[in-house]
XYZ file of C-alpha atoms in Angstrom:
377
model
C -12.687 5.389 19.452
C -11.362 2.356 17.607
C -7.815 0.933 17.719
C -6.613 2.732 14.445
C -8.405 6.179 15.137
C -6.287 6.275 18.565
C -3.285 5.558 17.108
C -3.434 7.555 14.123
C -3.656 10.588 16.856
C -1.366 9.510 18.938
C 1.021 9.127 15.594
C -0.086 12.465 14.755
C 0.584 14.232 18.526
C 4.180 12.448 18.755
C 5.192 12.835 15.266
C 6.036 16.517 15.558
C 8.845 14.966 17.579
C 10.493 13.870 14.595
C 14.252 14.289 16.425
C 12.762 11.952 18.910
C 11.471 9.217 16.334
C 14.642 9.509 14.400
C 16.619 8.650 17.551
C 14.388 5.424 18.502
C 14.972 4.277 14.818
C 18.713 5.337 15.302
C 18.637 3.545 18.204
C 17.505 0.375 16.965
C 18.838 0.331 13.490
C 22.003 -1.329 14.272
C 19.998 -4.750 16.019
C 18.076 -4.165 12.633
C 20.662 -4.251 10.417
C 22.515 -7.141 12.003
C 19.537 -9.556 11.893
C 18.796 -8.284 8.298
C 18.576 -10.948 5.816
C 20.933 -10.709 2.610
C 20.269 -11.313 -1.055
C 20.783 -14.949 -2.055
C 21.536 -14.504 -5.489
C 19.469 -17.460 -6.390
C 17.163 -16.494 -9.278
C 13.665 -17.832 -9.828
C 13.942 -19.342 -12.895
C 10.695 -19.888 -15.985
C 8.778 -17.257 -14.363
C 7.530 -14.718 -17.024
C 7.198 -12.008 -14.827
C 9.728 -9.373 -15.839
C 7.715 -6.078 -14.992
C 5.396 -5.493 -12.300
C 2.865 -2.479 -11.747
C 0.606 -1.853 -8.678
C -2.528 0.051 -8.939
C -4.121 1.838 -5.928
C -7.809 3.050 -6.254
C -7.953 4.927 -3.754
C -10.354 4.163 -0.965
C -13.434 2.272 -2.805
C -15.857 0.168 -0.595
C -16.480 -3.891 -0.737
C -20.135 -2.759 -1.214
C -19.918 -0.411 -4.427
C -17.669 -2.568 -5.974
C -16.911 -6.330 -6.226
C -19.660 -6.888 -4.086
C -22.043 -5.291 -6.381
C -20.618 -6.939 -9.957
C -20.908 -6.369 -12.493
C -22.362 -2.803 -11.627
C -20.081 0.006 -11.809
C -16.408 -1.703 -12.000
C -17.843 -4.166 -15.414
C -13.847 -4.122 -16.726
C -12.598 -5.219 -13.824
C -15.089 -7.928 -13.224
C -15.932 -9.768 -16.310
C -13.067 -8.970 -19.070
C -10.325 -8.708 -16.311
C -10.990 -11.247 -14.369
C -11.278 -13.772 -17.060
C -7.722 -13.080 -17.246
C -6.487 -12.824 -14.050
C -7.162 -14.094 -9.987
C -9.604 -12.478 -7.601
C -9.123 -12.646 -4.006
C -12.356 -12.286 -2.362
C -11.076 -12.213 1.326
C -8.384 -9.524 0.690
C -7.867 -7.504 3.501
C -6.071 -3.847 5.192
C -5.751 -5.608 9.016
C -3.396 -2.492 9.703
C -4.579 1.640 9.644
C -7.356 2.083 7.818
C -5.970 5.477 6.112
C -4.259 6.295 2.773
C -0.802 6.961 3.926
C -0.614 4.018 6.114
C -2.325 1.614 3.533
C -0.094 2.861 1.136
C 2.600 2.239 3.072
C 1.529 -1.762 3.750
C 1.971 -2.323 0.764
C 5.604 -0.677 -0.082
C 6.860 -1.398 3.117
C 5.561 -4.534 4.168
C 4.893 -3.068 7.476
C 1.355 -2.204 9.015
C 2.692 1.424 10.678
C 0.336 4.231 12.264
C 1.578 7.091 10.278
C 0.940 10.908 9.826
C -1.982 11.024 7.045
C -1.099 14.177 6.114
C 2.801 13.587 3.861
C 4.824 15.065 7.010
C 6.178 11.893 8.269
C 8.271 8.753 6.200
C 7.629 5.104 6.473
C 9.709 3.751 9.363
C 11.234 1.142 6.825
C 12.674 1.274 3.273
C 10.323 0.700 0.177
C 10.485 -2.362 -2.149
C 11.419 0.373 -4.269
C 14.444 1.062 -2.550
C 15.486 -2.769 -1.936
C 14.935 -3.494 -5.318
C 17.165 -0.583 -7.131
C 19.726 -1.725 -5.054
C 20.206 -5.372 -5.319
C 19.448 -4.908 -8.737
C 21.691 -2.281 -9.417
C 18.804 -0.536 -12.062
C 18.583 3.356 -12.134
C 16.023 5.195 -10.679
C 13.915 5.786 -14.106
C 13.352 2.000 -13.344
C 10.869 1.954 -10.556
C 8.372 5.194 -10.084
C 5.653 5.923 -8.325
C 3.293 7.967 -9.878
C 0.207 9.519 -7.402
C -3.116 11.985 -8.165
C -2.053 12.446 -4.498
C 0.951 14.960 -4.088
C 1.316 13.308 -0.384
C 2.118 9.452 -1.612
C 5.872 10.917 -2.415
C 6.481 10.139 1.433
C 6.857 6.243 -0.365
C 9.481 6.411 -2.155
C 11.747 7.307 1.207
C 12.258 6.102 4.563
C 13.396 7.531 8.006
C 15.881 4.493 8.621
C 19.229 6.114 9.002
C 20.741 3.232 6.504
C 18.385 3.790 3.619
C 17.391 7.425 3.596
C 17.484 9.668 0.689
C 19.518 6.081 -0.816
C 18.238 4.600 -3.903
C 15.558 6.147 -4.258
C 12.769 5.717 -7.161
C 11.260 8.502 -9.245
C 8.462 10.608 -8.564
C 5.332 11.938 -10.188
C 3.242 13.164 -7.164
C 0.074 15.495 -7.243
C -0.249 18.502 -9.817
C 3.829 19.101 -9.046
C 4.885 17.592 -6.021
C 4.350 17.753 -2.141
C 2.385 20.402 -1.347
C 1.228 21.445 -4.857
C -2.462 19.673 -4.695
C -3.777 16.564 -5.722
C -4.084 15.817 -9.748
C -7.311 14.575 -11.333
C -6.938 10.918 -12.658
C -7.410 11.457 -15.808
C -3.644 13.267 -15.978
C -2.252 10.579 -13.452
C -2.878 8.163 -16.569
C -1.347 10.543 -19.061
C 1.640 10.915 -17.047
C 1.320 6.803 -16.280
C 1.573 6.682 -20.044
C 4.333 8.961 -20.789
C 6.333 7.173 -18.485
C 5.664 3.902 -19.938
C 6.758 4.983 -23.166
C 9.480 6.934 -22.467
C 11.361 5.004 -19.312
C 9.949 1.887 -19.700
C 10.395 0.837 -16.149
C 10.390 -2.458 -14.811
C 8.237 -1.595 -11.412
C 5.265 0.954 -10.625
C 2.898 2.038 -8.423
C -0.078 4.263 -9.470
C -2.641 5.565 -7.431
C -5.871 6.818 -8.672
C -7.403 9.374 -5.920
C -10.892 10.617 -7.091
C -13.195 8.005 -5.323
C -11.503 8.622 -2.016
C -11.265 12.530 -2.602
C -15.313 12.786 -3.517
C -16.182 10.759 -0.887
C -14.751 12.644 1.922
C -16.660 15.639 0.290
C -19.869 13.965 0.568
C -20.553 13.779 -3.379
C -22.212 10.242 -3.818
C -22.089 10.569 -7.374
C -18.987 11.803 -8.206
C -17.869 8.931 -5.934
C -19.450 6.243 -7.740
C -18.409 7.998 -10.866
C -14.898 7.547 -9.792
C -14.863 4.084 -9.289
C -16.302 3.481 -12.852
C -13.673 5.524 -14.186
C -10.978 3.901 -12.222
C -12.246 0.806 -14.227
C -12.154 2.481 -17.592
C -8.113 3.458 -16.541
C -7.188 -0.244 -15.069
C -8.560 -1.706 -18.494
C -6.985 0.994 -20.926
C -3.595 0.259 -18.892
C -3.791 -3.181 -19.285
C -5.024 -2.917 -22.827
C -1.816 -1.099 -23.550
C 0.229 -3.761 -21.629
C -0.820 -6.752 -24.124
C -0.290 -5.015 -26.846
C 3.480 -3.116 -26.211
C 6.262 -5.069 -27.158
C 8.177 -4.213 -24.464
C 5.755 -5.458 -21.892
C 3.663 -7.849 -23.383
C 2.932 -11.720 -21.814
C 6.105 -10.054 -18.907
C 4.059 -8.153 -16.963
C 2.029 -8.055 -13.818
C -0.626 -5.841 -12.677
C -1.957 -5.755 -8.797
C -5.285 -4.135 -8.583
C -5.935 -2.998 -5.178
C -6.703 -0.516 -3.112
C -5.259 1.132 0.132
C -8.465 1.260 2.678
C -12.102 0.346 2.507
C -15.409 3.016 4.101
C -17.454 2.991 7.088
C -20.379 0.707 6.668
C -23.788 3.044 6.714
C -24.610 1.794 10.633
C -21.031 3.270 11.390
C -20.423 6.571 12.324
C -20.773 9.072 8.528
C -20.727 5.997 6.876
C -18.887 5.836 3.138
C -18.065 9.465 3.564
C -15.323 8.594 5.589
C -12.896 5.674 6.824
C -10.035 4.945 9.661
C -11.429 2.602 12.160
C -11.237 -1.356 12.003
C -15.165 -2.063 10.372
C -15.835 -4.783 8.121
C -16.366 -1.981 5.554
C -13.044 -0.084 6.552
C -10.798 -3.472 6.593
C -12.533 -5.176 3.870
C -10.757 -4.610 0.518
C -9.687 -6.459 -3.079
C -7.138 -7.643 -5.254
C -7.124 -8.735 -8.650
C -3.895 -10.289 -10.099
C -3.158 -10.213 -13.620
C -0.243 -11.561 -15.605
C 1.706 -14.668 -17.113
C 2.305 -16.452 -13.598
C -1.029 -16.720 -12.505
C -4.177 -18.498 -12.311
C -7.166 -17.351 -14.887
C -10.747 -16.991 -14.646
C -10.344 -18.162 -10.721
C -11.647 -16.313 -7.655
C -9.368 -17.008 -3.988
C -10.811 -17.857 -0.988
C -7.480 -17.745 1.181
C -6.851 -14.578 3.438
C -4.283 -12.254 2.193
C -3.504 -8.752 3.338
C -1.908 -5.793 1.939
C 1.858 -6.550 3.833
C 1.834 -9.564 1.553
C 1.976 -7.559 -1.833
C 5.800 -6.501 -1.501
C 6.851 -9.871 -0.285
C 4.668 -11.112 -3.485
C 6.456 -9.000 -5.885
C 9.867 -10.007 -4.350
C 9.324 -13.001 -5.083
C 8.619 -12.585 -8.534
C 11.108 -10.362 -8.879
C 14.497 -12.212 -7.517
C 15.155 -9.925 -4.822
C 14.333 -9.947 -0.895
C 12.830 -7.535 1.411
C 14.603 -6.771 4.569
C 13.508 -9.780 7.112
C 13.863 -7.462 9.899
C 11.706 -4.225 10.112
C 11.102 -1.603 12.623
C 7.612 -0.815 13.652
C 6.399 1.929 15.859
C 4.212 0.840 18.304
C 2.225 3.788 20.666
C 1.745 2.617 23.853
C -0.142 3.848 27.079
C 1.734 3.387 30.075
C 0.061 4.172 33.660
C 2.326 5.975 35.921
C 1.443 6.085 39.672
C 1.443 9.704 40.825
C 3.293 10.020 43.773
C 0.729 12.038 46.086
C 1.395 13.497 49.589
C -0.139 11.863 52.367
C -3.035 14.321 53.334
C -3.822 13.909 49.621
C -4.580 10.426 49.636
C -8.095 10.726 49.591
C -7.478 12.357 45.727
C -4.898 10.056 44.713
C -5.519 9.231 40.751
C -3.424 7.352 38.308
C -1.560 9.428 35.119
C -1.413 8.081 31.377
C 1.592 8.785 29.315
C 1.562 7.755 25.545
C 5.250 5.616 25.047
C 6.775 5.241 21.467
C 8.734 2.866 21.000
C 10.716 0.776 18.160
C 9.851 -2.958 17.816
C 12.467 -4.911 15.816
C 10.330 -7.640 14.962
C 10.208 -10.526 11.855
C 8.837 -9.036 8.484
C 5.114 -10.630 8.382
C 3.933 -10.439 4.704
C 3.712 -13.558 2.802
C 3.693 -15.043 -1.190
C 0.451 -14.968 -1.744
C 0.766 -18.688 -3.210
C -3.036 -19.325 -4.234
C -2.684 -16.547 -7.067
C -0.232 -18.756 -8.906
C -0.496 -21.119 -11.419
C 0.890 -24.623 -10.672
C 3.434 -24.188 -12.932
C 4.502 -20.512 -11.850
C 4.494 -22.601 -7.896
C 7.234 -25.032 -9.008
C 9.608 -22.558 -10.072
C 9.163 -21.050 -7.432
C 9.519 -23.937 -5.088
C 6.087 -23.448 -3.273
């Protein structure tokens, strides 16, 4: 059993024990809050960047896509990423599973979480940070998910952010529990909110691939992907040409977990562990700030999206974050005497909080050198 399968269980046995996890955050929230970094109020000035939108497509292999190019994902790699940056070593170094992936990249935060929507990131959203010190409404950010299980990102379990500024939500057919949507809707609703909010930051997440693939349909898999790359060019298609968001906006192209290689256990149908398939991943950046036509070499991960997007947009994620760690502990039993002979050792799983420094980074090699001075990098 790898590293991420064990502690996706063990995340799954203890979470039940949600009084017990909200007391370890409780616990810990005040050391949290008093090394928390505040807002600056310095603004990044001459960056274009006034909108930014994060696509998730949703559990695609290295092997089916940009290592296979032009093949199924032609948008993406030709059209797209004469406009844009490609980073070829782009990686999910965390959980290897939709709601922790997803969760990376709000957060910031690799956490072992419940895959199944009952348990919240340990930490508040970018979301979240960003309503706040920006003082914007919540028809300003949204998250808008085929999966009805993704509305777990737009909250937290930290006792000084929950159910606080949070962002809107268009989850699944209608919401947690109601069923996963096809794509094809997830863009019409991605659309209608576009027009009619106009927010200022999105995520998306397009499910299909990920959803055939765990019910062993090859094709419908593949056909997935190459839709994904029909919706990611139609989106940004719509971007150049709306006023409103036109030569301001960003687009991250991602996605939240890679597949089993074939030599590892079901292969593609399935994901979790830490494989060169599972951990290997992409990103394709789009917008005014950065480099075009240009492939990255650098390693970057999915914790280093949000403190990306800070960056870009004048705000700053917490610098202190709580991560649950799941620890096994071996406990001497304490055996009588004329037992001796049988004497064995006991395992006990441990949960506990880790206040420890925020680890995402700017992903500087995306930018263009002009975008860098602004910024200061």
């Amino acid at each position: 059993m790898g590293a991420s399968e064990y502690y996706r269980q063990a995340s799954l046995r203890i979470g039940g024990s949600n009084w017990l996890f909200r007391l370890l955050i409780g616990a810990v929230v005040a050391v949290a809050a008093s090394c928390a970094t505040s807002p600056t109020g310095e603004k990044v000035e001459g960056l274009q960047t006034e909108n930014v939108i994060i696509v998730v497509i949703d559990g695609i292999r290295y092997s089916e896509t940009w290592g296979a190019v032009p093949g199924i994902i032609p948008n993406m790699s030709t059209d797209l990423l004469h406009r844009g940056t490609f980073c070829r070593n782009f990686r999910n170094d965390g959980y290897t599973y939709t709601n922790s992936g997803h969760a990376a990249i709000t957060t910031g935060v690799n956490q072992p979480i419940d895959n199944y929507g009952d348990e919240l990131p340990a930490n508040p959203s970018l979301f979240q940070q960003w309503l706040k010190q920006k003082g914007r409404p919540t028809t300003a950010a949204w998250i808008i998910s085929s999966k009805d299980k993704l509305d777990i990102l737009g909250n937290t379990l930290r006792p000084d952010w929950k159910d606080q500024f949070l962002p809107s939500l268009n989850c699944g057919v209608s919401g947690p529990g109601s069923g996963y949507r096809a794509d094809s809707l997830t863009l019409v609703e991605v659309m209608k909110v576009l027009t009619t909010h106009r927010p200022n930051l999105l995520l998306i997440n397009f499910m299909e691939p990920d959803g055939y693939a765990h019910a062993g349909n090859w094709d419908y898999y593949l056909r997935g992907i190459a839709r994904s790359d029909r919706y990611v060019k139609q989106l940004w298609d719509f971007l150049e040409k709306d006023a409103h968001y036109k030569g301001k906006t960003t687009m991250l192209i991602t996605t939240d977990h890679g597949r089993h290689l074939d030599s590892v256990k079901n292969g593609w149908i399935d994901h979790g562990d830490d494989c060169e398939g599972c951990q290997h991943i992409s990103l394709l950046a789009l917008g005014p700030d950065f480099r075009r036509d240009a492939i990255v070499e650098t390693k970057y991960s999915l914790v280093d999206i949000s403190a990306t997007v800070s960056r870009m947009l004048d705000f700053e994620m917490d610098s202190t974050v709580l991560v649950p760690l799941v620890d096994t502990v071996v406990v001497d039993l304490a055996m009588d005497t004329t037992l001796t002979a049988f004497r064995k050792d006991s395992i006990r799983l441990e949960v506990k909080m880790d206040t420890t420094a925020l680890k995402g980074n700017v992903m500087k090699d995306l930018f263009s050198r002009k975008a860098l001075k602004q910024m200061g990098l």
